[in-house]
C-alpha positions as CSV (number, residue, x, y, z in Angstrom):
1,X,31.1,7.7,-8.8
2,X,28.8,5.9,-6.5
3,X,27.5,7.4,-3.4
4,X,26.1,5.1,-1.2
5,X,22.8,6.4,0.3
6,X,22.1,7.9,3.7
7,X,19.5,7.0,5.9
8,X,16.2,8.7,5.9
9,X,13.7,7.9,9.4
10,X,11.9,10.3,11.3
11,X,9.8,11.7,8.3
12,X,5.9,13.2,8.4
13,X,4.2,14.5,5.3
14,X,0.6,15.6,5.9
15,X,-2.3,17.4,4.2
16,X,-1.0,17.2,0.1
17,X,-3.5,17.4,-2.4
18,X,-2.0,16.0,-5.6
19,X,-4.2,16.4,-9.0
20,X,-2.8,14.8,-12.4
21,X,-0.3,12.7,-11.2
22,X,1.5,11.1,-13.7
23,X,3.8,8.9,-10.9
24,X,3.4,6.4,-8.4
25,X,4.1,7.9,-5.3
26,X,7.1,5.7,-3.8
27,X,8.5,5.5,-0.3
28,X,11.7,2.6,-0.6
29,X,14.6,1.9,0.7
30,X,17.5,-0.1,-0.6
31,X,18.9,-3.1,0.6
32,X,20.7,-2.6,3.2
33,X,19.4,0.7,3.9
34,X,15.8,0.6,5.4
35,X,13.4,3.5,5.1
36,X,12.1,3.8,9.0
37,X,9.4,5.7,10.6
38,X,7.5,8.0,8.3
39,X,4.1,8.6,8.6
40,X,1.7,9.8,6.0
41,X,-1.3,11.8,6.7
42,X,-3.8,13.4,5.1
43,X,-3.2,13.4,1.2
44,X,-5.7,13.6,-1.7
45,X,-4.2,12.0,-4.0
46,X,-5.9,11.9,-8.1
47,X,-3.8,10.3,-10.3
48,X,-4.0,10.3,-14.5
49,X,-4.4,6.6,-14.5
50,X,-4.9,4.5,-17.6
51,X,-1.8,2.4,-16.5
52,X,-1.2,-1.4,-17.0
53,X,-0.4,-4.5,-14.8
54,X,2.9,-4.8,-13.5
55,X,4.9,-7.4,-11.8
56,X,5.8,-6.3,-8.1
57,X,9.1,-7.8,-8.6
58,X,10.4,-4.5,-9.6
59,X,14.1,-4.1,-9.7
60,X,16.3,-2.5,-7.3
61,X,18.4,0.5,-8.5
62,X,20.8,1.7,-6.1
63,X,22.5,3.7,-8.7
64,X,19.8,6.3,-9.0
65,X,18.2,6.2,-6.0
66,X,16.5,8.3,-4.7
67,X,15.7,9.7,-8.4
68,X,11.6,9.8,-8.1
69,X,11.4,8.8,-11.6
70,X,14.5,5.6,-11.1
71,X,11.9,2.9,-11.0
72,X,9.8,4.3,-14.1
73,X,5.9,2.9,-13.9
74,X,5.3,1.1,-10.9
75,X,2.8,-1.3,-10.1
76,X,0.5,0.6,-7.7
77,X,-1.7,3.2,-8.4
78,X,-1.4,5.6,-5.8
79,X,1.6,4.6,-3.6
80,X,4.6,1.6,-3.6
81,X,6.3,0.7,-0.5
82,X,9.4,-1.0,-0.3
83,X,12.2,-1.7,2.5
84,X,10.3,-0.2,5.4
85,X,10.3,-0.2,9.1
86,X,7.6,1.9,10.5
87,X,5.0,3.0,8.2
88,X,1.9,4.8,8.6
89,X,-0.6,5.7,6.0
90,X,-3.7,7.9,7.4
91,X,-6.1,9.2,5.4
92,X,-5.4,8.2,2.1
93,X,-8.1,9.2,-0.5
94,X,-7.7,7.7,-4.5
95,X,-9.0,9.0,-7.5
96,X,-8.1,8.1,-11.0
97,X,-8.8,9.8,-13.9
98,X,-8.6,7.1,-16.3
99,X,-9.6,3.2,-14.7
100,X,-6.6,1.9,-13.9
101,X,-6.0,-2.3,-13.4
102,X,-3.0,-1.7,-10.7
103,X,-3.7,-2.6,-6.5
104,X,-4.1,1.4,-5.0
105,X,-1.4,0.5,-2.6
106,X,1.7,-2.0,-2.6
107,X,3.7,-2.7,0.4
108,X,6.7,-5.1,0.1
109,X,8.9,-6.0,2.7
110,X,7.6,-3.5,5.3
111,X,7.2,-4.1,9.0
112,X,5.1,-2.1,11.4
113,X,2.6,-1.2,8.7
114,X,-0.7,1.2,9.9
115,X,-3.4,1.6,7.6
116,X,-6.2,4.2,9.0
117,X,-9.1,6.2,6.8
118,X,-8.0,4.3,3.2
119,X,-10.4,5.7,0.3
120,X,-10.2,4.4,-3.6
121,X,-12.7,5.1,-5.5
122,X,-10.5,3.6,-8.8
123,X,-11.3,-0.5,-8.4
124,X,-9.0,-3.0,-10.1
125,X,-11.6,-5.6,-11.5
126,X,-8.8,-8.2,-11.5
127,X,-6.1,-7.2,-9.1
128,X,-6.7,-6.8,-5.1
129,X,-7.2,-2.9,-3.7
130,X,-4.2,-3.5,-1.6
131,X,-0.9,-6.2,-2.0
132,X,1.0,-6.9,0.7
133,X,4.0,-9.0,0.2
134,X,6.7,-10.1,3.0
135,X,4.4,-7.6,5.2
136,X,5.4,-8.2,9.0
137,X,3.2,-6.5,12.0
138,X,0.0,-4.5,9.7
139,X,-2.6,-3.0,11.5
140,X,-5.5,-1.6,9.2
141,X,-8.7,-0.2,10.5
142,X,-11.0,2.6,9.7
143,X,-10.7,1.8,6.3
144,X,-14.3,1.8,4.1
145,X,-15.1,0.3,0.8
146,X,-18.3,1.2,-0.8
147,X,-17.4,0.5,-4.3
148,X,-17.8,-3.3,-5.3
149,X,-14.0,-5.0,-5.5
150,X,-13.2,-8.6,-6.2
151,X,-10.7,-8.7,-3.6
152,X,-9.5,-6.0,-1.0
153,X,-5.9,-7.2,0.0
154,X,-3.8,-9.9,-0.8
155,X,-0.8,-11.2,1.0
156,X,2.2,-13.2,-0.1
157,X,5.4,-14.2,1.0
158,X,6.8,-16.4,3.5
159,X,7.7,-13.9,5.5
160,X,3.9,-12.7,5.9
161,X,2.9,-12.4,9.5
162,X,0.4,-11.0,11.9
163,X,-1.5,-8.3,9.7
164,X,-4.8,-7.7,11.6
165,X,-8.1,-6.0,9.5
166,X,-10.1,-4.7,12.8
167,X,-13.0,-2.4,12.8
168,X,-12.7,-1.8,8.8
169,X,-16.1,-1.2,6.7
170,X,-15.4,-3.9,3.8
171,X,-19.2,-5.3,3.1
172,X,-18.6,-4.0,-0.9
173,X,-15.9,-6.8,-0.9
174,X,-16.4,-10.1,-2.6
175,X,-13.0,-11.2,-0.6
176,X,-12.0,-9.1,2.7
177,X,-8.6,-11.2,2.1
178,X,-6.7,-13.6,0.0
179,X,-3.8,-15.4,1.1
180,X,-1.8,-16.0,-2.1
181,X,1.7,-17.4,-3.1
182,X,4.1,-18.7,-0.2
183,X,1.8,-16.8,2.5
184,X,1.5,-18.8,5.8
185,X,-2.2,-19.6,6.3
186,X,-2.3,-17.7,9.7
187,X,-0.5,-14.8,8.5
188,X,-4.1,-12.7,8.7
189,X,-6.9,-11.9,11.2
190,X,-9.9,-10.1,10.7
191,X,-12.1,-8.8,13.1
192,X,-15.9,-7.5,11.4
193,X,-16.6,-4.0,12.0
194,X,-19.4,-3.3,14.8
195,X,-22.4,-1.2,14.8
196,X,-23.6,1.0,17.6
197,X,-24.8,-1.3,20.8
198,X,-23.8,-4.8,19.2
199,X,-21.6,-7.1,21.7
């Protein structure tokens, strides 16, 4: 028998330190029934790695949710978002024991999206840091690179809109952004970080 799923909102994790990880972490909802309001703070996270590229269309299985392992190998390193309303992610710092080719961090179909303190030291050399797709109201600062990436986030989706990168330490970035398949052009802002006594 089927058992449609509840709702789960309200939700704060902080301060997990997570060695060996063989999973993606995953925070979805269903269709239909939205994930809202969790914040995440505070997590180490160092995960086994050696993983492949995935497609982000991964399917949707009510049936088993919310099994941890339902979705099998996802296509983020360190955490996959899906059917959010209210998310946000402080202090997340990435390690990999083997290099991994996945984006650190997918959000897909999430709204009021904070990103504060993000660390990776694992670098896709041919997939963005971070992938945002149908991302609506992102706010990401405080976030440093100092490892040289191709490309630190990546938005897609028609349904992409006002994601602002302000204050964010991103100089080890060939590309701060890239606006990719069906993204509107003004879907992104970006405002440099500023150094002590500049105007």
């Amino acid at each position: 028998e089927n058992i449609a799923p509840g709702s789960i909102k309200n939700v704060s994790i902080q301060n997990v330190t997570a060695t060996g990880a063989n999973l993606t972490s995953s925070i979805t909802g269903v269709e239909g029934g939205r994930v809202q309001d969790v914040i995440i703070d505070g997590f180490t996270l160092t995960a086994k790695g050696g993983g492949a590229v995935k497609d982000i269309d991964v399917p949707e299985v009510p049936a088993k949710y919310p099994d941890g392992d339902m979705f099998g190998e996802l296509p983020a390193l360190a955490l996959f978002t899906r059917h959010v309303d209210g998310l946000t992610v402080r202090n997340l710092k990435v390690h990999s024991g083997q290099p991994d080719p996945r984006p650190g961090l997918i959000a897909d179909d999430v709204t009021r999206l904070q990103i504060t303190g993000f660390e990776s030291t694992n670098i896709p050399e041919q997939q963005p840091l971070l992938l945002f797709r149908n991302v609506a109201g992102a706010l990401l600062n405080g976030n440093l690179l100092t490892t040289p990436a191709s490309v630190y986030l990546s938005v897609m989706g028609s349904k992409s809109s006002a994601i602002a990168l302000h204050g964010n330490s991103l100089e080890a970035a060939r590309k701060v952004f890239v606006i990719g398949e069906g993204a509107p052009a003004g879907s992104i802002s970006v405002e440099p970080v500023r150094t002590p006594g500049e105007r």
